[in-house]
Backbone as a ProteinNet text record, in pm:
[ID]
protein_1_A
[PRIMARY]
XXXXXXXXXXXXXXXXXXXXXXXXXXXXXXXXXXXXXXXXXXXXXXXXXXXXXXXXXXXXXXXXXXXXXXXXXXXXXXXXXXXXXXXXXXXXXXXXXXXXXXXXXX
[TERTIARY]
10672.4	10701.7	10571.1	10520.6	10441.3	10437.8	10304.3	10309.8	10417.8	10441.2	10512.4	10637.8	10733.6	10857.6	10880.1	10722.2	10742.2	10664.7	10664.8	10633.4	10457.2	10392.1	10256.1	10183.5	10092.6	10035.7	9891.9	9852.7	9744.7	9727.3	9735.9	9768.5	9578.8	9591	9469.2	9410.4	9506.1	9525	9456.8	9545.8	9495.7	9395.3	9332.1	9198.2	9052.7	9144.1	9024.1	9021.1	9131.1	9087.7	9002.8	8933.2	8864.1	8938.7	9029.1	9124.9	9176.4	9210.1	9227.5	9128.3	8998.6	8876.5	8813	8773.2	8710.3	8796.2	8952	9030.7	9024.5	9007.8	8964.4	8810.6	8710.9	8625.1	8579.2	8672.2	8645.1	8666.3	8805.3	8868.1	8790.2	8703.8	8659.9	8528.9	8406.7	8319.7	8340.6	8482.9	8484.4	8540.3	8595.1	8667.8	8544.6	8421	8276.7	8179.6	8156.9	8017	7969.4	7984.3	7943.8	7910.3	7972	7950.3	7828.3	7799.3	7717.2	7560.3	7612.3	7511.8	7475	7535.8	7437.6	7344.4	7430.8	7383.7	7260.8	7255.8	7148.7	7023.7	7055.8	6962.5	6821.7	6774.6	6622.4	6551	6652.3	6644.3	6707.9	6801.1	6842.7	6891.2	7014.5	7112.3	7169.9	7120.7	7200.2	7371.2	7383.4	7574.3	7618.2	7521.8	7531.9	7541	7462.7	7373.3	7527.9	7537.7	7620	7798.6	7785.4	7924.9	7930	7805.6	7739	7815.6	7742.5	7787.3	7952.3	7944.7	8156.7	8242.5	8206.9	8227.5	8250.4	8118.5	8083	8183.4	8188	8251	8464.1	8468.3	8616.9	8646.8	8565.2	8542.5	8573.4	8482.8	8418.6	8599.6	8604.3	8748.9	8846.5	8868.3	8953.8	8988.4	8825.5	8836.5	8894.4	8824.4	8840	8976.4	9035	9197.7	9282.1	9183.5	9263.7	9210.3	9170.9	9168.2	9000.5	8887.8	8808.3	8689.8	8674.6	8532.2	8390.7	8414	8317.3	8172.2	8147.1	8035.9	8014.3	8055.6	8064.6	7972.4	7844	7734.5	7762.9	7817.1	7855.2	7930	8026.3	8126.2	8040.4	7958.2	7876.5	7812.6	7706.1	7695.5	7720.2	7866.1	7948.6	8014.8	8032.9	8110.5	7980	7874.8	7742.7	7743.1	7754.5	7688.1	7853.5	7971.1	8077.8	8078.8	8024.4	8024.3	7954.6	7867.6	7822.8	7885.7	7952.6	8093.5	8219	8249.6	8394.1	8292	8116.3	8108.4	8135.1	8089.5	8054.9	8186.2	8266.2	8423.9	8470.4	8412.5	8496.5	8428	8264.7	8202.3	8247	8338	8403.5	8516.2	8601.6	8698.3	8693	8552.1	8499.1	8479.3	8449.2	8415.3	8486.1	8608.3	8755.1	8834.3	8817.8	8867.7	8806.1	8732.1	8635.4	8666.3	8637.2	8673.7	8736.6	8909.8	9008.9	8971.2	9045.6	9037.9	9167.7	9081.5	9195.8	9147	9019.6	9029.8	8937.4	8870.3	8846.5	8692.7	8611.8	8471.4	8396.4	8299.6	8304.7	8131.4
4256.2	4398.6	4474.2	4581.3	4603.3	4739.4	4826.8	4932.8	5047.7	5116.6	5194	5175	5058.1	5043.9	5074.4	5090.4	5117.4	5281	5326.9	5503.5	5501.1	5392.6	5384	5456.2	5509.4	5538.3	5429.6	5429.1	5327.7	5192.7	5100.7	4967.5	4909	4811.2	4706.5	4671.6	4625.3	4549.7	4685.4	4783.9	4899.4	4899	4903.1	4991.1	4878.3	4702.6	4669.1	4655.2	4753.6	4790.8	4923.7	4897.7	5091.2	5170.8	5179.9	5291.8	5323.3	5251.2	5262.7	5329.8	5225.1	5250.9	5359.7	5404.7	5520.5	5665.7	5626.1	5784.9	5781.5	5686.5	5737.1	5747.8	5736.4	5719.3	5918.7	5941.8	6083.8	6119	6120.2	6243.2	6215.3	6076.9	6108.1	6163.1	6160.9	6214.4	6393.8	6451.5	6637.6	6621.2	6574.4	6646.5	6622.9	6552.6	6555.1	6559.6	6595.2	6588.7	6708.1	6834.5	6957.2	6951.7	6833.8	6836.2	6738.1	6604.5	6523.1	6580.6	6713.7	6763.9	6865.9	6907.3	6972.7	6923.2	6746.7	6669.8	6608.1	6590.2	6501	6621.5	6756.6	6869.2	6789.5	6695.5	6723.2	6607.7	6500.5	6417.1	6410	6465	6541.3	6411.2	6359.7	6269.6	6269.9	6244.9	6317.7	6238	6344.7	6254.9	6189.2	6121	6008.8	5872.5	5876.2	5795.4	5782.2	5930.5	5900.7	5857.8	5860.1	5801.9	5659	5616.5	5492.5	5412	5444.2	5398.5	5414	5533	5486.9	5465.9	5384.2	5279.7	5184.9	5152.2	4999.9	5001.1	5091.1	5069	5034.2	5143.9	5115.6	4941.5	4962.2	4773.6	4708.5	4707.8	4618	4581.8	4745.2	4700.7	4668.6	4687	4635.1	4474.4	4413.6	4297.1	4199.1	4283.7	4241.2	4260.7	4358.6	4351.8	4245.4	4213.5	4088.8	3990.1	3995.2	3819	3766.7	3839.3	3738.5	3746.3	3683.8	3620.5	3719.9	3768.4	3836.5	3806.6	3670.4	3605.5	3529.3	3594.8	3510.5	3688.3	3628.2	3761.3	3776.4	3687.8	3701.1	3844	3870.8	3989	4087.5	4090.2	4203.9	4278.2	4132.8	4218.8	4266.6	4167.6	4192.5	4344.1	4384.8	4498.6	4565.8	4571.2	4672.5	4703.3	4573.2	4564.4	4656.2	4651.5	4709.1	4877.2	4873.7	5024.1	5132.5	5086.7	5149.6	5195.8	5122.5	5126.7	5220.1	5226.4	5296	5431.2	5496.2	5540	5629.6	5565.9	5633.1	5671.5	5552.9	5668.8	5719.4	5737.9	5870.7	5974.9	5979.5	6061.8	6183.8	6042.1	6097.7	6176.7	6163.8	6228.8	6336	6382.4	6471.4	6600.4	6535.2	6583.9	6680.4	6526.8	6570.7	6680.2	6686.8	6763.2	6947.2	6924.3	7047.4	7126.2	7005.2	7072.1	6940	6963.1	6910	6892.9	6772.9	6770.5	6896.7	6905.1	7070.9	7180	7180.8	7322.6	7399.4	7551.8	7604.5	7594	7555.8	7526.2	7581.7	7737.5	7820.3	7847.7
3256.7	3258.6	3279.1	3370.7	3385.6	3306.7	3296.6	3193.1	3228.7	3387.9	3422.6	3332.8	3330.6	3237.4	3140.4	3052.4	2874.5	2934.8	2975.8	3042.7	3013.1	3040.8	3001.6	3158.3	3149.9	3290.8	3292.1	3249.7	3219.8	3156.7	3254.6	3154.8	3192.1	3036.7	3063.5	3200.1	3292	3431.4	3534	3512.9	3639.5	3582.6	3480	3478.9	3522.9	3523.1	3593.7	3731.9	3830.7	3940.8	3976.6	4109.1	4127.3	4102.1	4140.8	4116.1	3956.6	3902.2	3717.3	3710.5	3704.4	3620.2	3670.6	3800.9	3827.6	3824.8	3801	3775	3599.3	3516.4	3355.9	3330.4	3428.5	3394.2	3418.5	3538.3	3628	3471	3481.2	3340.6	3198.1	3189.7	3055.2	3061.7	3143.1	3205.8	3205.4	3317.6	3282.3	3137.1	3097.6	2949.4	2861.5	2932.7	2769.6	2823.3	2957.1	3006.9	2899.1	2893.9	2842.2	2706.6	2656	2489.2	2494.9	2587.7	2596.7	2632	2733.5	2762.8	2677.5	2590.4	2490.9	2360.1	2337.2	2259.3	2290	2448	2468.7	2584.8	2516.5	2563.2	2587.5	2483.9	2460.2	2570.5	2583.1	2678.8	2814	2816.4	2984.9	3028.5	2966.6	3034.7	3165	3243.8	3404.2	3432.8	3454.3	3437.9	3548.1	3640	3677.4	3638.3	3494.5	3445.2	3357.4	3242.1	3167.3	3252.7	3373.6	3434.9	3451.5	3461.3	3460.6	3318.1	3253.6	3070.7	3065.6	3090.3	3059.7	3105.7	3300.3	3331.4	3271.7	3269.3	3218.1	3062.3	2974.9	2863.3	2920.7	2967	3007.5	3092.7	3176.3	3220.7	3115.3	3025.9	2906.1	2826.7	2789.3	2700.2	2792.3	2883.3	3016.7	2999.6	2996.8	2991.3	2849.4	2762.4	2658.5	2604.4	2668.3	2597.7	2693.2	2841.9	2911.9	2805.8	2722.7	2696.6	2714.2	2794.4	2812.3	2667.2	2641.1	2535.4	2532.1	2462.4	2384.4	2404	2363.3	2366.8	2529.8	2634.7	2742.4	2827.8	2812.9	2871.5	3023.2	3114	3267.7	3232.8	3100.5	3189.1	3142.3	3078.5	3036.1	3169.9	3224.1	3373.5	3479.3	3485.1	3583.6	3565.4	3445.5	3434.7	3471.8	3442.8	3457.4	3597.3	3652.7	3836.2	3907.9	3818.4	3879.6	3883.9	3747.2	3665.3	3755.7	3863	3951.3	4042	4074.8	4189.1	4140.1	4048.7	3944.8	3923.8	3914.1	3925	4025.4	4090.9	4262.2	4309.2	4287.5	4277.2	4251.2	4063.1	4001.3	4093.1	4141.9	4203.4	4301.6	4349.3	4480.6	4475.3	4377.7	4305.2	4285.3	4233.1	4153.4	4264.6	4390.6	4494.7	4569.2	4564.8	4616	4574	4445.1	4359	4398.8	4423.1	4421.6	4557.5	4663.3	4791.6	4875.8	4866.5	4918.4	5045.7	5051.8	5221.5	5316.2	5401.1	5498.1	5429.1	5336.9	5269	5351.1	5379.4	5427.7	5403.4	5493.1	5546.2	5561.9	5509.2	5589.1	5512.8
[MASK]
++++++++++++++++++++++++++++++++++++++++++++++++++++++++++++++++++++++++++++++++++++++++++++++++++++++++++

């Protein structure tokens, strides 16, 4: 049974594709960049960096609610070396969002 059946929008599985992981990574990134960025005023977190990190965290539990081993450091980097990628797409999202495609160019 996949999550859609029990009315879930987000299952374990989507989120370890680009598409899962970089559309929760978009929405958790705007709903806290502003609070992150006032916390981390003194050091100037650039929210690239912090899209970076909660990637890699959503990966991380992704995996870990599939089942894989804790103590097995491959998924650690693998999610790191991915987390770049789920960035760059929430990126794009972010983009999209801002100025649609067909919108006025001017």
């Amino acid at each position: 049974m996949n999550g859609l059946d029990n009315g879930q929008l987000f299952t374990w599985t989507a989120l370890l594709t680009i598409g899962g992981a970089s559309l929760l990574t978009f929405y958790i990134v705007q709903y806290t960049k502003v609070l992150v960025d006032r916390l981390t005023v003194r050091w100037g977190l650039p929210t690239d960096i912090y899209a970076v990190l909660i990637a890699w965290i959503v990966l991380l539990a992704a995996q870990f609610a599939q089942g894989a081993p804790a103590w097995d450091w491959r998924i650690y980097f693998l999610s790191f070396a991915n987390a770049y990628i789920v960035a760059a797409a929430a990126a794009q999202i972010q983009i999209k969002s801002i100025n649609p495609p067909g919108g006025d160019k001017k």
